[in-house]
Amino acid sequence: MACATSILTLPNGAKFCAVDGMKCLYGKTVMMDGTVVCALPGMGYVPGVQFTGLGTGGSGNTGNTGSTGNTGNTGNTGNTGSTGNTGSTGNTGNTGSTGNTGSTGNTGSSTGSSAALPNADAAKSILGYTNTRRASAPNTSPLSWSDDLAKLAQVRANFNLNNSTDGLKLVHGDLCLTPGVNDVSKCATAQIVGQNLAIETGSTVAAAAKNSVDGWYNEKSDWDKTSGDAFLQSAGHYTQLMWKDTKQVGCAIATGRLGGQTLTSTACDYFPHGNVAGEYKKNVPAP
């Protein structure tokens, strides 16, 4: 016997399937106490009469199938909540003011301090004339230009110009590289410069630059008459011009008027200085 649920056994031993809202395979039977059970095969159905057990009576009428209950209404869908308002965008902060652009530093002069000196180009041409003369002597190297020496030479060129308004005068001075030391006797030996001077009238500054070097070199004729081992007053410009241990030169030219003519004062300072006692044979070409 197969029941969808549990099996119910009557006092007379008959077995019925219990009904609990489930479909019976062979219909349903009502017990005297009102219990509704599934009928077993071959069991008659007499409403309200006690069953006498299993019999062969005809099959009871099949009860009417109850009508299908109405399907419950689907609940209404809840309203969708309204979208919250988007918050307003905060105010954009003020852009900071651009800082002031720093001023551009002054551009240094390309030619050094000598560019500020008067007649600087003509004065610097003296370097070329000097090295041409030095090239004529064996083992004598060319000089290099020094702006510091040129500035010092300008002081002396100006001095001689200003003191020659009543006649041509040449006075040596400003022979120390140490600032503020004008007395050469108080200057350290390593700071002393050599010096050549020239002054003339009626020449352009370009001509005066070349004439100065030619005049100094022409003293060679006096030097060649000596033994070549000591200072000679008349050849002092020549020996300094050709001094082998000298490495640098700086020159300056100052111009003015004298008696209606152009006056040109030239000065060149040399370092290390020449005309050192006891070193002439080593530094100056032999006579």
Short mmCIF file of C-alpha atoms in Angstrom, two decimals:
data_model
loop_
_atom_site.label_atom_id
_atom_site.label_comp_id
_atom_site.label_asym_id
_atom_site.label_seq_id
_atom_site.Cartn_x
_atom_site.Cartn_y
_atom_site.Cartn_z
CA MET A 1 0.00 0.00 0.00
CA ALA A 2 1.38 3.40 -0.99
CA CYS A 3 0.09 6.56 0.64
CA ALA A 4 1.21 10.10 -0.13
CA THR A 5 1.30 10.69 3.62
CA SER A 6 0.93 8.29 6.62
CA ILE A 7 -1.32 5.16 6.68
CA LEU A 8 -4.44 5.15 8.95
CA THR A 9 -5.48 1.73 10.43
CA LEU A 10 -9.15 1.21 11.46
CA PRO A 11 -10.33 -1.03 14.36
CA ASN A 12 -11.23 -3.82 11.95
CA GLY A 13 -7.71 -3.73 10.50
CA ALA A 14 -8.57 -1.81 7.36
CA LYS A 15 -5.87 0.60 6.32
CA PHE A 16 -6.45 4.02 4.84
CA CYS A 17 -4.14 6.74 3.68
CA ALA A 18 -4.44 9.83 5.81
CA VAL A 19 -5.47 12.99 4.00
CA ASP A 20 -3.87 16.31 4.76
CA GLY A 21 -4.75 18.44 1.81
CA MET A 22 -3.08 15.95 -0.51
CA LYS A 23 -4.44 14.22 -3.63
CA CYS A 24 -5.48 10.53 -3.17
CA LEU A 25 -4.75 7.94 -5.83
CA TYR A 26 -8.19 6.23 -5.50
CA GLY A 27 -10.52 8.94 -4.21
CA LYS A 28 -11.46 9.87 -0.64
CA THR A 29 -13.66 8.18 2.06
CA VAL A 30 -15.33 9.84 5.08
CA MET A 31 -15.09 7.99 8.37
CA MET A 32 -17.94 7.92 10.97
CA ASP A 33 -16.12 10.43 13.05
CA GLY A 34 -15.90 12.69 10.05
CA THR A 35 -12.30 11.92 9.23
CA VAL A 36 -11.58 12.06 5.52
CA VAL A 37 -9.12 9.48 4.30
CA CYS A 38 -7.89 8.21 0.96
CA ALA A 39 -9.82 5.11 -0.15
CA LEU A 40 -8.08 1.86 -0.85
CA PRO A 41 -8.70 0.03 -4.10
CA GLY A 42 -12.10 -1.86 -4.12
CA MET A 43 -13.53 -0.01 -1.11
CA GLY A 44 -17.14 1.27 -1.47
CA TYR A 45 -18.05 4.76 -0.38
CA VAL A 46 -21.31 5.33 1.56
CA PRO A 47 -21.44 8.74 3.14
CA GLY A 48 -22.45 8.62 6.81
CA VAL A 49 -22.35 4.73 7.06
CA GLN A 50 -19.74 2.80 8.97
CA PHE A 51 -17.52 0.72 6.73
CA THR A 52 -17.65 -3.06 7.24
CA GLY A 53 -14.29 -3.68 5.78
CA LEU A 54 -12.99 -4.59 2.42
CA GLY A 55 -15.77 -5.61 0.01
CA THR A 56 -16.43 -5.97 -3.61
CA GLY A 57 -19.19 -3.41 -3.91
CA GLY A 58 -19.13 -0.96 -6.79
CA SER A 59 -17.03 2.00 -6.70
CA GLY A 60 -18.50 4.98 -4.98
CA ASN A 61 -19.24 8.10 -6.97
CA THR A 62 -16.35 10.38 -7.27
CA GLY A 63 -16.98 13.53 -5.36
CA ASN A 64 -17.06 16.81 -7.22
CA THR A 65 -13.81 18.42 -7.59
CA GLY A 66 -13.77 21.61 -5.66
CA SER A 67 -13.37 24.76 -7.68
CA THR A 68 -9.95 26.29 -7.80
CA GLY A 69 -9.64 29.17 -5.42
CA ASN A 70 -9.12 32.62 -6.83
CA THR A 71 -5.55 33.70 -7.22
CA GLY A 72 -4.75 36.41 -4.73
CA ASN A 73 -4.12 39.87 -6.11
CA THR A 74 -0.52 40.84 -6.48
CA GLY A 75 0.37 43.58 -4.04
CA ASN A 76 0.98 47.01 -5.48
CA THR A 77 4.58 47.89 -6.10
CA GLY A 78 5.74 50.53 -3.68
CA ASN A 79 6.41 53.97 -5.07
CA THR A 80 9.98 54.62 -5.98
CA GLY A 81 11.45 57.18 -3.65
CA SER A 82 12.28 60.52 -5.22
CA THR A 83 15.94 61.17 -6.03
CA GLY A 84 17.58 63.45 -3.53
CA ASN A 85 18.69 66.87 -4.75
CA THR A 86 22.32 67.05 -5.84
CA GLY A 87 24.30 69.29 -3.56
CA SER A 88 25.45 72.57 -5.09
CA THR A 89 29.06 72.78 -6.20
CA GLY A 90 31.27 74.77 -3.85
CA ASN A 91 32.69 78.05 -5.08
CA THR A 92 36.07 77.77 -6.77
CA GLY A 93 38.82 79.41 -4.72
CA ASN A 94 40.45 82.50 -6.13
CA THR A 95 43.59 81.87 -8.13
CA GLY A 96 46.65 83.22 -6.35
CA SER A 97 48.31 86.16 -8.02
CA THR A 98 51.42 85.42 -10.04
CA GLY A 99 54.62 86.44 -8.30
CA ASN A 100 56.64 89.22 -9.80
CA THR A 101 59.34 88.11 -12.20
CA GLY A 102 62.79 88.81 -10.81
CA SER A 103 64.78 91.36 -12.69
CA THR A 104 67.46 90.04 -14.97
CA GLY A 105 70.95 90.49 -13.61
CA ASN A 106 73.31 92.74 -15.44
CA THR A 107 75.27 91.00 -18.14
CA GLY A 108 78.98 91.07 -17.51
CA SER A 109 81.11 92.72 -20.13
CA SER A 110 82.57 90.27 -22.62
CA THR A 111 86.00 91.81 -22.71
CA GLY A 112 86.53 92.36 -19.03
CA SER A 113 87.29 95.64 -17.31
CA SER A 114 89.48 96.94 -20.15
CA ALA A 115 86.33 97.41 -22.29
CA ALA A 116 85.45 100.39 -20.09
CA LEU A 117 88.82 102.07 -20.68
CA PRO A 118 89.22 104.76 -23.35
CA ASN A 119 91.01 103.78 -26.56
CA ALA A 120 90.81 100.14 -25.45
CA ASP A 121 91.11 98.63 -28.95
CA ALA A 122 94.20 100.65 -29.84
CA ALA A 123 95.78 99.86 -26.48
CA LYS A 124 95.17 96.14 -26.90
CA SER A 125 96.76 96.20 -30.36
CA ILE A 126 100.05 96.74 -28.55
CA LEU A 127 99.92 93.08 -27.51
CA GLY A 128 100.25 91.98 -31.14
CA TYR A 129 103.13 94.37 -31.88
CA THR A 130 104.90 93.22 -28.71
CA ASN A 131 104.64 89.50 -29.53
CA THR A 132 105.88 90.13 -33.06
CA ARG A 133 109.07 91.64 -31.62
CA ARG A 134 109.47 88.91 -29.03
CA ALA A 135 109.14 86.25 -31.72
CA SER A 136 112.43 87.48 -33.20
CA ALA A 137 114.31 86.28 -30.11
CA PRO A 138 115.04 82.58 -29.51
CA ASN A 139 113.16 80.80 -26.71
CA THR A 140 111.03 83.86 -25.96
CA SER A 141 107.32 83.10 -25.52
CA PRO A 142 104.47 85.49 -26.42
CA LEU A 143 102.72 87.47 -23.70
CA SER A 144 99.05 87.22 -22.74
CA TRP A 145 96.74 90.17 -22.05
CA SER A 146 95.79 91.21 -18.48
CA ASP A 147 92.84 93.48 -17.78
CA ASP A 148 94.15 94.18 -14.29
CA LEU A 149 97.46 95.41 -15.68
CA ALA A 150 95.61 97.53 -18.26
CA LYS A 151 93.61 99.24 -15.51
CA LEU A 152 96.79 100.00 -13.57
CA ALA A 153 98.48 101.30 -16.75
CA GLN A 154 95.53 103.63 -17.40
CA VAL A 155 96.23 105.43 -14.12
CA ARG A 156 99.82 106.14 -15.21
CA ALA A 157 98.85 107.11 -18.79
CA ASN A 158 96.37 109.63 -17.39
CA PHE A 159 98.93 110.99 -14.95
CA ASN A 160 101.54 111.67 -17.66
CA LEU A 161 98.93 113.24 -19.95
CA ASN A 162 97.72 115.62 -17.25
CA ASN A 163 101.26 116.59 -16.31
CA SER A 164 102.44 117.27 -19.87
CA THR A 165 100.27 120.28 -20.70
CA ASP A 166 103.36 122.50 -20.65
CA GLY A 167 105.75 120.00 -22.22
CA LEU A 168 106.26 116.27 -22.75
CA LYS A 169 106.98 114.52 -19.46
CA LEU A 170 107.29 110.84 -18.54
CA VAL A 171 107.28 109.77 -14.90
CA HIS A 172 107.15 106.12 -13.79
CA GLY A 173 104.76 105.14 -11.02
CA ASP A 174 101.82 102.96 -9.95
CA LEU A 175 104.09 99.94 -10.05
CA CYS A 176 102.34 97.74 -7.47
CA LEU A 177 99.41 95.36 -8.06
CA THR A 178 98.38 95.61 -4.42
CA PRO A 179 95.43 98.06 -4.23
CA GLY A 180 96.24 101.27 -2.39
CA VAL A 181 100.02 100.77 -2.43
CA ASN A 182 101.61 103.47 -4.59
CA ASP A 183 105.09 103.42 -3.13
CA VAL A 184 107.01 100.63 -4.82
CA SER A 185 109.39 100.43 -1.86
CA LYS A 186 106.44 99.23 0.23
CA CYS A 187 105.20 96.70 -2.35
CA ALA A 188 105.90 92.99 -2.02
CA THR A 189 108.39 91.91 -4.66
CA ALA A 190 105.89 89.42 -6.10
CA GLN A 191 103.43 92.29 -6.72
CA ILE A 192 105.79 94.71 -8.49
CA VAL A 193 105.18 95.31 -12.20
CA GLY A 194 107.55 96.44 -14.94
CA GLN A 195 106.58 99.53 -16.95
CA ASN A 196 107.23 101.12 -20.33
CA LEU A 197 106.01 104.65 -21.15
CA ALA A 198 105.73 106.80 -24.28
CA ILE A 199 104.23 110.16 -25.21
CA GLU A 200 103.89 111.97 -28.53
CA THR A 201 101.93 114.62 -30.36
CA GLY A 202 100.12 114.72 -33.67
CA SER A 203 99.41 110.98 -33.97
CA THR A 204 96.24 108.93 -33.97
CA VAL A 205 95.86 106.45 -31.13
CA ALA A 206 96.36 103.56 -33.56
CA ALA A 207 99.63 105.03 -34.83
CA ALA A 208 100.76 105.89 -31.31
CA ALA A 209 100.23 102.25 -30.22
CA LYS A 210 102.61 100.93 -32.90
CA ASN A 211 105.07 103.81 -32.54
CA SER A 212 105.44 103.06 -28.82
CA VAL A 213 106.51 99.43 -29.38
CA ASP A 214 108.82 100.38 -32.27
CA GLY A 215 110.50 103.07 -30.14
CA TRP A 216 111.06 100.67 -27.25
CA TYR A 217 112.43 97.95 -29.49
CA ASN A 218 114.82 100.38 -31.27
CA GLU A 219 116.77 100.70 -28.02
CA LYS A 220 118.26 97.34 -28.99
CA SER A 221 121.05 99.19 -30.75
CA ASP A 222 122.24 100.61 -27.43
CA TRP A 223 121.92 97.24 -25.73
CA ASP A 224 124.00 95.55 -28.38
CA LYS A 225 126.95 97.78 -27.44
CA THR A 226 127.12 96.40 -23.91
CA SER A 227 128.22 93.15 -22.33
CA GLY A 228 124.55 92.33 -21.75
CA ASP A 229 124.70 91.61 -18.04
CA ALA A 230 123.44 94.76 -16.33
CA PHE A 231 120.76 97.44 -16.52
CA LEU A 232 121.29 100.13 -19.14
CA GLN A 233 119.26 103.33 -18.82
CA SER A 234 119.07 103.94 -22.54
CA ALA A 235 117.91 100.37 -23.25
CA GLY A 236 115.62 99.75 -20.26
CA HIS A 237 112.44 99.73 -22.37
CA TYR A 238 113.93 97.21 -24.78
CA THR A 239 115.11 94.80 -22.05
CA GLN A 240 111.67 94.86 -20.40
CA LEU A 241 109.91 94.31 -23.73
CA MET A 242 112.01 91.22 -24.43
CA TRP A 243 112.35 89.84 -20.87
CA LYS A 244 111.74 86.07 -21.12
CA ASP A 245 110.29 85.53 -17.63
CA THR A 246 107.57 88.15 -18.20
CA LYS A 247 104.23 86.44 -19.03
CA GLN A 248 101.55 89.17 -19.12
CA VAL A 249 101.04 92.72 -20.30
CA GLY A 250 98.28 95.32 -20.06
CA CYS A 251 98.37 98.69 -21.83
CA ALA A 252 96.40 101.92 -21.86
CA ILE A 253 96.30 105.13 -23.93
CA ALA A 254 95.14 108.57 -22.80
CA THR A 255 94.62 111.47 -25.21
CA GLY A 256 94.39 115.22 -24.85
CA ARG A 257 95.50 118.47 -26.49
CA LEU A 258 98.81 120.31 -26.35
CA GLY A 259 99.44 123.48 -28.32
CA GLY A 260 96.59 122.76 -30.68
CA GLN A 261 97.83 119.23 -31.35
CA THR A 262 96.66 115.83 -30.21
CA LEU A 263 98.65 114.55 -27.25
CA THR A 264 98.85 110.77 -26.78
CA SER A 265 100.17 109.16 -23.59
CA THR A 266 100.86 105.40 -23.62
CA ALA A 267 101.67 103.09 -20.71
CA CYS A 268 102.25 99.32 -20.55
CA ASP A 269 102.64 97.31 -17.36
CA TYR A 270 104.35 93.88 -17.33
CA PHE A 271 104.17 90.94 -14.94
CA PRO A 272 106.36 89.43 -13.63
CA HIS A 273 108.54 92.51 -14.01
CA GLY A 274 111.87 92.51 -15.86
CA ASN A 275 115.14 94.36 -15.45
CA VAL A 276 116.12 92.25 -12.44
CA ALA A 277 119.77 92.59 -11.47
CA GLY A 278 121.85 89.49 -12.15
CA GLU A 279 119.32 87.95 -14.59
CA TYR A 280 119.94 89.84 -17.84
CA LYS A 281 121.93 87.14 -19.62
CA LYS A 282 119.16 84.64 -18.85
CA ASN A 283 116.27 86.85 -20.00
CA VAL A 284 117.49 89.22 -22.73
CA PRO A 285 118.89 88.18 -26.14
CA ALA A 286 122.64 88.48 -26.20
CA PRO A 287 124.05 91.65 -27.88
#
